[in-house]
């Protein structure tokens, strides 16, 4: 049975198997990036790092896209980090949401960027470009990440400095959080680079890995399949190139049903 949900100015028919949640806050970072938080359904369960299908009713029809859940699994709210595409079927509408609006979300979450898909190790790298940081926003705020790894390195590469702000906001929130701050301590390292502006750390993350600068900047040794684990989320080219670097170092790609040394999220590539 479809459900009927009242909104501020109309009644919306919610399709079967779908939640209709209320937008709580919206933060616009640049002309191309924004984050929003919305209510979390009482029965919704997910693993940190997974994605969900979220959407809006557009001209009487639901339109969905896959979005990583940026909040950790313990959070009472759901957070998402999105690009703005002017003619995007969903994002041209999603970027205009306001607190109080309704967002649709299918009831099942999934994804490969979960801790269960990795074999035990000591150091966890999270390689991201652009909004690919979203699943890692979930994982760096999950206590289990720090129970499983002694060191967590989040890399975030964008074109412009302004696009890095979400990542810096995340780290600042952790540093000021009542229980995460002590738990995380100095285990988390944040390595932010840009490709189009002057900045202390410049260049594509794959170039900085290949020429050794990333490892030197972080004060860590080169990749070692015995202790290092990786997660990758970003553009098609970045996934391909980072995967090749990890495999050259001796790491093997894993999955939910076959844990290994690194995992890739391909749901957003197209």
XYZ file of C-alpha atoms in Angstrom:
270
model
C 0.000 0.000 0.000
C 1.260 3.462 -0.858
C 1.323 5.914 2.051
C -0.023 9.451 2.059
C 2.277 12.062 3.644
C 1.243 15.641 4.300
C 3.778 18.295 3.319
C 3.575 22.050 3.898
C 1.605 22.716 0.767
C 0.314 19.408 -0.493
C -0.196 15.724 0.109
C 2.453 13.405 -1.310
C 1.869 9.758 -2.125
C 4.872 7.765 -0.943
C 5.583 4.599 -2.968
C 5.814 1.180 -1.318
C 9.153 0.306 0.236
C 10.120 3.975 0.591
C 10.591 6.322 3.530
C 9.638 10.006 3.324
C 11.960 11.913 5.669
C 12.099 15.549 6.732
C 15.035 17.815 5.856
C 16.534 19.266 9.060
C 19.359 21.461 7.781
C 21.116 22.425 4.550
C 24.666 23.804 4.196
C 25.856 25.176 0.843
C 29.649 25.073 0.496
C 30.160 26.272 -3.066
C 28.133 26.736 -6.235
C 28.646 23.011 -6.813
C 28.560 21.379 -3.345
C 26.149 21.147 -0.424
C 25.332 18.901 2.493
C 22.006 18.251 4.158
C 20.734 16.369 7.165
C 17.353 14.725 7.506
C 15.422 12.596 9.948
C 16.319 8.921 10.250
C 13.495 6.374 10.108
C 13.177 4.371 13.335
C 13.603 1.036 11.552
C 16.419 2.021 9.175
C 19.672 0.116 9.718
C 22.903 0.494 7.757
C 26.624 -0.123 8.036
C 28.895 2.921 8.009
C 30.173 3.416 4.449
C 27.042 2.133 2.689
C 24.855 4.088 0.273
C 21.115 4.463 -0.126
C 18.822 5.444 -2.982
C 17.400 8.871 -2.197
C 15.067 10.951 -4.289
C 12.290 13.472 -4.743
C 8.872 13.521 -6.319
C 9.285 15.427 -9.583
C 6.150 16.140 -11.585
C 4.342 13.369 -9.753
C 7.060 10.733 -10.269
C 9.858 9.656 -7.917
C 13.437 10.177 -9.173
C 16.229 8.390 -7.293
C 20.029 8.388 -7.289
C 22.576 6.475 -5.200
C 24.028 8.570 -2.380
C 26.551 7.518 0.235
C 25.245 8.003 3.759
C 27.725 10.470 5.236
C 26.602 10.048 8.837
C 27.870 7.097 10.914
C 25.597 4.174 11.741
C 25.092 5.390 15.341
C 23.796 8.841 14.329
C 20.150 9.647 14.997
C 20.031 11.721 11.799
C 21.076 10.995 8.201
C 23.594 13.195 6.409
C 24.342 13.429 2.676
C 26.950 15.377 0.682
C 25.989 16.252 -2.880
C 27.103 17.977 -6.030
C 24.832 20.440 -7.802
C 24.211 19.675 -11.456
C 22.123 22.369 -13.123
C 20.386 19.976 -15.506
C 20.731 16.848 -13.374
C 17.415 14.940 -13.230
C 17.594 14.858 -9.416
C 20.242 17.340 -8.268
C 18.711 20.311 -10.101
C 15.808 19.894 -7.647
C 17.674 18.484 -4.642
C 19.981 21.514 -4.402
C 16.912 23.682 -3.679
C 15.624 21.736 -0.673
C 14.919 23.610 2.554
C 14.382 22.464 6.159
C 10.911 20.964 6.424
C 10.905 19.529 2.889
C 10.445 15.799 2.326
C 13.105 13.543 0.769
C 12.373 9.986 -0.345
C 14.683 7.109 0.581
C 14.385 3.443 -0.328
C 14.463 1.133 2.663
C 17.575 -0.878 1.794
C 21.195 0.280 1.955
C 24.191 -1.452 0.409
C 27.796 -0.867 -0.696
C 31.353 -2.192 -0.671
C 33.069 0.523 1.378
C 32.469 -1.255 4.680
C 34.940 -2.480 7.279
C 33.677 -6.068 6.916
C 35.043 -6.173 3.344
C 38.641 -5.674 4.540
C 40.978 -8.171 6.151
C 42.580 -7.069 9.458
C 45.385 -4.511 9.165
C 47.060 -1.644 11.002
C 46.713 1.376 8.693
C 43.588 2.271 6.713
C 43.766 4.622 3.734
C 40.586 6.283 2.477
C 41.229 7.732 -0.984
C 38.601 10.217 -2.185
C 37.982 12.897 -4.783
C 35.128 15.403 -4.697
C 31.946 14.053 -3.131
C 33.660 10.653 -2.917
C 34.543 11.724 0.618
C 30.923 11.045 1.708
C 31.235 7.347 2.713
C 34.429 8.191 4.579
C 32.584 10.961 6.427
C 30.578 8.080 7.852
C 33.530 5.808 8.570
C 35.821 8.384 10.233
C 33.010 9.056 12.723
C 32.479 5.364 13.531
C 34.240 4.033 16.660
C 34.632 0.603 15.025
C 37.068 2.099 12.489
C 39.462 2.998 15.307
C 38.966 -0.315 17.069
C 40.109 -2.120 13.908
C 42.929 0.207 12.813
C 45.760 1.950 14.617
C 45.991 4.697 12.003
C 43.383 6.118 9.608
C 44.454 8.329 6.705
C 41.754 10.251 4.834
C 42.870 11.747 1.523
C 40.623 14.230 -0.260
C 41.492 15.767 -3.619
C 39.452 18.530 -5.256
C 40.020 21.097 -7.962
C 39.682 24.171 -5.735
C 40.479 24.936 -2.095
C 36.864 25.896 -1.307
C 35.755 22.364 -2.220
C 37.869 20.918 0.615
C 35.901 22.656 3.365
C 33.468 19.813 4.036
C 36.396 17.536 4.891
C 37.905 20.098 7.236
C 34.500 20.617 8.870
C 34.260 16.858 9.489
C 37.647 16.675 11.179
C 36.834 19.735 13.282
C 33.539 18.154 14.376
C 35.400 15.011 15.462
C 37.978 17.047 17.408
C 35.144 18.774 19.293
C 32.861 15.755 19.748
C 32.111 14.632 23.299
C 33.146 10.992 22.857
C 34.795 10.788 19.423
C 37.572 13.276 20.245
C 39.127 11.053 22.906
C 38.530 7.830 20.969
C 40.070 9.132 17.740
C 42.903 11.039 19.380
C 45.793 11.305 16.918
C 44.807 8.174 14.969
C 43.170 10.197 12.170
C 45.268 12.006 9.558
C 43.630 14.232 6.962
C 45.544 14.806 3.708
C 43.822 17.362 1.464
C 45.144 18.312 -1.985
C 43.974 20.515 -4.842
C 44.723 20.393 -8.552
C 43.869 23.894 -9.835
C 44.948 26.411 -7.189
C 48.051 27.217 -5.194
C 47.965 25.279 -1.952
C 50.508 23.672 0.421
C 49.558 20.253 -0.985
C 48.990 20.232 -4.731
C 48.372 17.501 -7.269
C 46.341 14.397 -8.008
C 46.555 11.870 -5.215
C 47.722 9.183 -7.641
C 50.688 11.344 -8.723
C 51.539 12.100 -5.088
C 51.481 8.378 -4.307
C 53.598 7.423 -7.290
C 56.279 10.051 -6.674
C 56.299 9.295 -2.937
C 55.341 12.804 -1.809
C 52.169 11.683 -0.046
C 54.046 9.162 2.081
C 56.792 11.709 2.870
C 54.241 14.404 3.791
C 52.430 11.978 6.108
C 55.600 10.494 7.565
C 54.554 6.924 6.743
C 56.318 4.163 4.793
C 55.306 3.028 1.318
C 52.317 0.719 0.919
C 52.730 -2.682 2.544
C 50.080 -5.374 1.912
C 50.848 -6.918 5.313
C 49.560 -3.906 7.247
C 47.954 -1.385 4.858
C 44.323 -1.439 3.774
C 42.543 0.854 1.324
C 39.145 2.179 0.320
C 38.603 4.168 -2.882
C 35.732 6.444 -3.920
C 35.929 9.024 -6.692
C 35.940 9.557 -10.434
C 36.299 6.719 -12.929
C 39.897 7.655 -13.795
C 40.852 8.031 -10.146
C 39.407 4.604 -9.256
C 41.285 2.955 -12.099
C 44.617 4.643 -11.367
C 44.479 4.188 -7.575
C 43.499 0.539 -7.968
C 46.515 0.007 -10.240
C 48.857 1.600 -7.676
C 47.508 -0.556 -4.835
C 47.730 -3.728 -6.914
C 51.281 -2.892 -7.963
C 52.112 -2.626 -4.242
C 50.731 -6.138 -3.716
C 47.260 -5.372 -2.361
C 44.269 -7.398 -3.578
C 40.747 -6.086 -4.188
C 38.074 -7.455 -1.862
C 34.297 -7.480 -1.559
C 31.583 -8.112 1.013
C 31.693 -11.852 0.348
C 35.478 -12.022 -0.042
C 37.393 -9.608 2.250
C 40.850 -8.528 1.077
C 43.258 -5.569 1.269
C 41.272 -2.855 -0.534
C 37.764 -2.089 -1.787
C 36.247 0.239 -4.400
C 32.784 1.797 -4.620
C 31.630 1.671 -8.236
C 27.955 2.561 -7.716
C 28.497 6.232 -8.577
C 30.618 5.772 -11.695
C 28.983 6.351 -15.023
